[in-house]
Coordinates of C-alpha atoms in Angstrom, one line a residue:
Chain A
X1 CA 0.0 0.0 0.0
X2 CA 1.2 3.5 -0.8
X3 CA 1.5 5.9 2.1
X4 CA 3.6 7.8 4.6
X5 CA 5.2 6.2 7.6
X6 CA 6.6 7.9 10.7
X7 CA 8.4 6.2 13.4
X8 CA 8.3 5.8 16.2
X9 CA 4.8 6.7 17.3
X10 CA 6.0 7.8 20.8
X11 CA 9.4 9.1 21.6
X12 CA 10.9 10.1 25.0
X13 CA 14.1 12.0 25.4
X14 CA 16.0 13.8 28.1
X15 CA 16.5 17.5 27.8
X16 CA 19.8 18.4 26.1
X17 CA 19.7 15.4 23.7
X18 CA 19.2 15.6 20.0
X19 CA 16.6 13.3 18.5
X20 CA 15.8 12.3 14.9
X21 CA 12.3 11.6 13.7
X22 CA 11.8 9.4 10.7
X23 CA 9.5 10.0 7.7
X24 CA 9.3 7.8 4.7
X25 CA 6.9 7.9 1.7
X26 CA 6.3 5.5 -1.2
X27 CA 3.9 7.8 -3.1
X28 CA 6.6 9.0 -5.4
X29 CA 6.0 12.5 -4.3
X30 CA 8.5 15.2 -4.9
X31 CA 7.7 17.5 -2.0
X32 CA 7.8 16.7 1.7
X33 CA 7.0 18.8 4.8
X34 CA 7.4 18.7 8.6
X35 CA 4.8 20.3 10.9
X36 CA 4.5 20.8 14.6
X37 CA 1.2 20.6 16.4
X38 CA 0.7 21.8 19.9
X39 CA -2.5 21.1 21.9
X40 CA -5.4 23.2 20.7
X41 CA -3.4 24.7 17.9
X42 CA -3.2 24.3 14.2
X43 CA -0.2 23.0 12.2
X44 CA 2.9 25.1 12.0
X45 CA 5.4 24.5 9.2
X46 CA 9.0 23.7 10.3
X47 CA 10.8 22.7 7.1
X48 CA 9.8 21.7 3.6
X49 CA 11.6 20.2 0.6
X50 CA 10.5 20.3 -3.0
X51 CA 13.2 18.2 -4.4
X52 CA 16.1 15.9 -3.3
X53 CA 19.1 17.7 -1.8
X54 CA 17.1 20.9 -1.4
X55 CA 15.0 22.2 1.5
X56 CA 13.7 25.5 2.9
X57 CA 12.9 26.8 6.4
X58 CA 9.3 27.2 7.3
X59 CA 7.8 29.4 10.0
X60 CA 9.4 27.8 13.0
X61 CA 12.7 26.3 11.9
X62 CA 14.8 27.4 14.8
X63 CA 16.2 24.4 16.8
X64 CA 15.4 21.9 14.0
X65 CA 17.4 20.5 11.1
X66 CA 16.5 18.3 8.1
X67 CA 18.1 16.4 5.3
X68 CA 16.7 15.2 1.9
X69 CA 19.2 12.7 0.5
X70 CA 16.6 10.5 -1.0
X71 CA 13.2 11.2 -2.5
X72 CA 11.5 8.8 -0.2
X73 CA 13.0 10.1 3.1
X74 CA 12.9 13.4 5.0
X75 CA 14.2 13.0 8.5
X76 CA 13.8 15.7 11.1
X77 CA 16.3 16.3 13.9
X78 CA 15.1 18.1 17.0
X79 CA 18.2 19.7 18.5
X80 CA 19.0 20.7 22.0
X81 CA 18.6 24.3 20.9
X82 CA 14.8 23.8 20.5
X83 CA 13.5 25.5 23.7
X84 CA 10.2 23.7 23.8
X85 CA 10.5 20.4 21.9
X86 CA 7.6 18.5 23.4
X87 CA 4.9 18.3 20.7
X88 CA 3.2 16.2 18.1
X89 CA 5.2 16.1 14.9
X90 CA 3.6 15.5 11.5
X91 CA 5.2 14.7 8.2
X92 CA 3.4 15.2 4.9
X93 CA 4.1 14.9 1.2
X94 CA 2.6 16.1 -2.0
X95 CA 2.9 15.4 -5.7
X96 CA 1.8 16.8 -8.9
X97 CA -2.0 16.6 -9.0
X98 CA -4.4 18.0 -11.6
X99 CA -3.8 21.5 -10.4
X100 CA -0.3 21.1 -9.0
X101 CA 1.4 20.2 -5.7
X102 CA -1.3 21.4 -3.3
X103 CA -2.8 18.2 -1.9
X104 CA -0.7 17.2 1.1
X105 CA -1.0 13.8 2.6
X106 CA 0.0 13.2 6.2
X107 CA 1.7 10.4 8.1
X108 CA 0.4 9.2 11.5
X109 CA 2.6 11.5 13.5
X110 CA 5.2 11.1 16.2
X111 CA 4.5 12.4 19.7
X112 CA 7.8 13.6 21.3
X113 CA 8.1 14.1 25.0
X114 CA 11.2 15.8 26.4
X115 CA 11.8 15.9 30.2
Chain B
X1 CA 2.6 35.1 9.0
X2 CA -0.6 34.8 7.1
X3 CA -3.7 33.8 9.1
X4 CA -6.8 31.8 8.4
X5 CA -9.6 32.4 10.8
X6 CA -11.5 29.2 11.3
X7 CA -14.8 29.2 13.2
X8 CA -16.4 28.0 15.3
X9 CA -13.5 26.8 17.5
X10 CA -15.6 23.9 18.9
X11 CA -19.0 22.4 18.5
X12 CA -21.0 20.0 20.6
X13 CA -24.0 18.7 18.7
X14 CA -26.6 15.9 18.8
X15 CA -26.3 13.0 16.4
X16 CA -28.3 13.6 13.3
X17 CA -27.8 17.4 13.3
X18 CA -26.2 19.2 10.4
X19 CA -22.9 21.0 11.0
X20 CA -21.3 24.0 9.3
X21 CA -17.9 25.5 9.8
X22 CA -15.9 28.1 7.8
X23 CA -12.6 29.7 7.2
X24 CA -12.0 33.3 6.2
X25 CA -9.0 35.4 5.4
X26 CA -8.1 38.9 4.2
X27 CA -5.9 37.3 1.5
X28 CA -6.8 35.6 -1.8
X29 CA -6.3 31.9 -2.1
X30 CA -5.9 29.7 -5.1
X31 CA -6.8 26.4 -3.4
X32 CA -8.8 25.4 -0.3
X33 CA -8.5 22.0 1.4
X34 CA -10.4 20.5 4.2
X35 CA -8.9 17.9 6.5
X36 CA -10.2 15.8 9.5
X37 CA -7.9 14.7 12.3
X38 CA -8.8 11.9 14.7
X39 CA -7.1 12.1 18.2
X40 CA -3.4 11.1 18.0
X41 CA -3.5 10.6 14.3
X42 CA -2.4 12.6 11.2
X43 CA -5.0 14.7 9.3
X44 CA -6.8 13.0 6.4
X45 CA -7.8 15.0 3.3
X46 CA -11.5 15.2 2.9
X47 CA -12.1 17.7 0.0
X48 CA -10.0 19.8 -2.3
X49 CA -11.3 22.9 -4.0
X50 CA -9.6 24.7 -6.9
X51 CA -12.0 27.2 -8.5
X52 CA -13.9 30.2 -7.0
X53 CA -17.5 29.2 -6.5
X54 CA -16.8 25.5 -6.7
X55 CA -19.1 23.3 -4.7
X56 CA -17.9 19.7 -4.0
X57 CA -19.4 16.9 -2.1
X58 CA -17.9 13.8 -0.5
X59 CA -20.6 11.6 0.9
X60 CA -22.3 13.7 3.7
X61 CA -19.7 16.4 3.4
X62 CA -20.0 19.4 1.2
X63 CA -17.5 22.2 0.8
X64 CA -17.5 25.4 -1.2
X65 CA -14.7 27.8 -2.5
X66 CA -16.0 31.3 -1.8
X67 CA -16.6 33.5 -4.8
X68 CA -14.3 36.2 -3.4
X69 CA -11.6 33.5 -3.0
X70 CA -11.1 34.6 0.6
X71 CA -13.2 32.0 2.3
X72 CA -14.5 28.5 2.3
X73 CA -17.1 26.5 4.2
X74 CA -17.6 22.8 5.1
X75 CA -21.0 21.3 5.9
X76 CA -21.6 17.9 7.4
X77 CA -25.1 16.6 7.1
X78 CA -26.8 14.1 9.4
X79 CA -23.9 13.8 11.8
X80 CA -22.9 10.5 13.3
X81 CA -20.6 9.6 16.2
X82 CA -17.6 8.8 14.0
X83 CA -17.7 12.4 12.7
X84 CA -16.0 13.4 16.0
X85 CA -12.6 15.0 15.5
X86 CA -10.8 18.2 14.6
X87 CA -11.5 19.7 11.2
X88 CA -8.9 21.9 9.6
X89 CA -9.1 24.2 6.6
X90 CA -6.0 24.9 4.6
X91 CA -5.3 27.2 1.8
X92 CA -2.7 27.9 -0.8
X93 CA -2.1 31.7 -1.2
X94 CA -2.2 33.3 -4.6
X95 CA 1.4 33.9 -5.5
X96 CA 2.8 30.9 -3.7
X97 CA 2.0 28.4 -6.4
X98 CA 5.5 27.2 -6.9
X99 CA 6.1 26.2 -3.3
X100 CA 3.3 23.9 -2.4
X101 CA 3.1 25.6 1.0
X102 CA -0.3 25.6 2.7
X103 CA -1.6 27.8 5.5
X104 CA -3.8 26.0 8.1
X105 CA -6.7 27.2 10.2
X106 CA -6.7 26.6 13.9
X107 CA -9.2 23.8 13.6
X108 CA -12.8 23.2 14.7
X109 CA -13.3 20.5 17.3
X110 CA -16.5 18.6 16.7
X111 CA -18.2 16.4 19.4
X112 CA -21.3 14.4 18.6
X113 CA -23.7 13.2 21.3
X114 CA -25.3 9.9 20.4

């Protein structure tokens, strides 16, 4: 089945440690995105990538880093510089639809808790 | 950044009732999307709208792209318990067509009483 996978579902880390969240898609989509969701809030864009080996900062990129070495994979690293890392992280991808790359499809999310 | 105003913030309704929610902005959008998110899961795309005035249905769901291109609404008819969740609108701003970036509303939390 085609889709987006994120692992793990739940992740616990100690403050001061870097942690990498996985995102893989087999939809053959060119673009991939990382969002952060806090309770009672909408989705905020962290980073996005429209093509392999290229990515751009979103609205809240500070304290995060990404890489896009393969079309299928877009891992997100939450660094120790991120002041409030506990959140629900969502990965999405989009391809070329009838009207372009606007239909984003989401993975199941990773809930990160940092104590 | 750009904002989408989504309302209402939450709704608590009786099973069988119809539901309506909307998103508005001061900016013009080329695309409107509606998503539903179940607790602890990723959002699922419900309906995509691409033309001003477009009215699209998906089962009991109906969404419209406002004629001014600054708003959209989602209706759910004859609600059932599994409609419970958070509904998000998302839009692609005019002028950002080469980035794929979307702006999301804050969400409408729907609760349905059996």
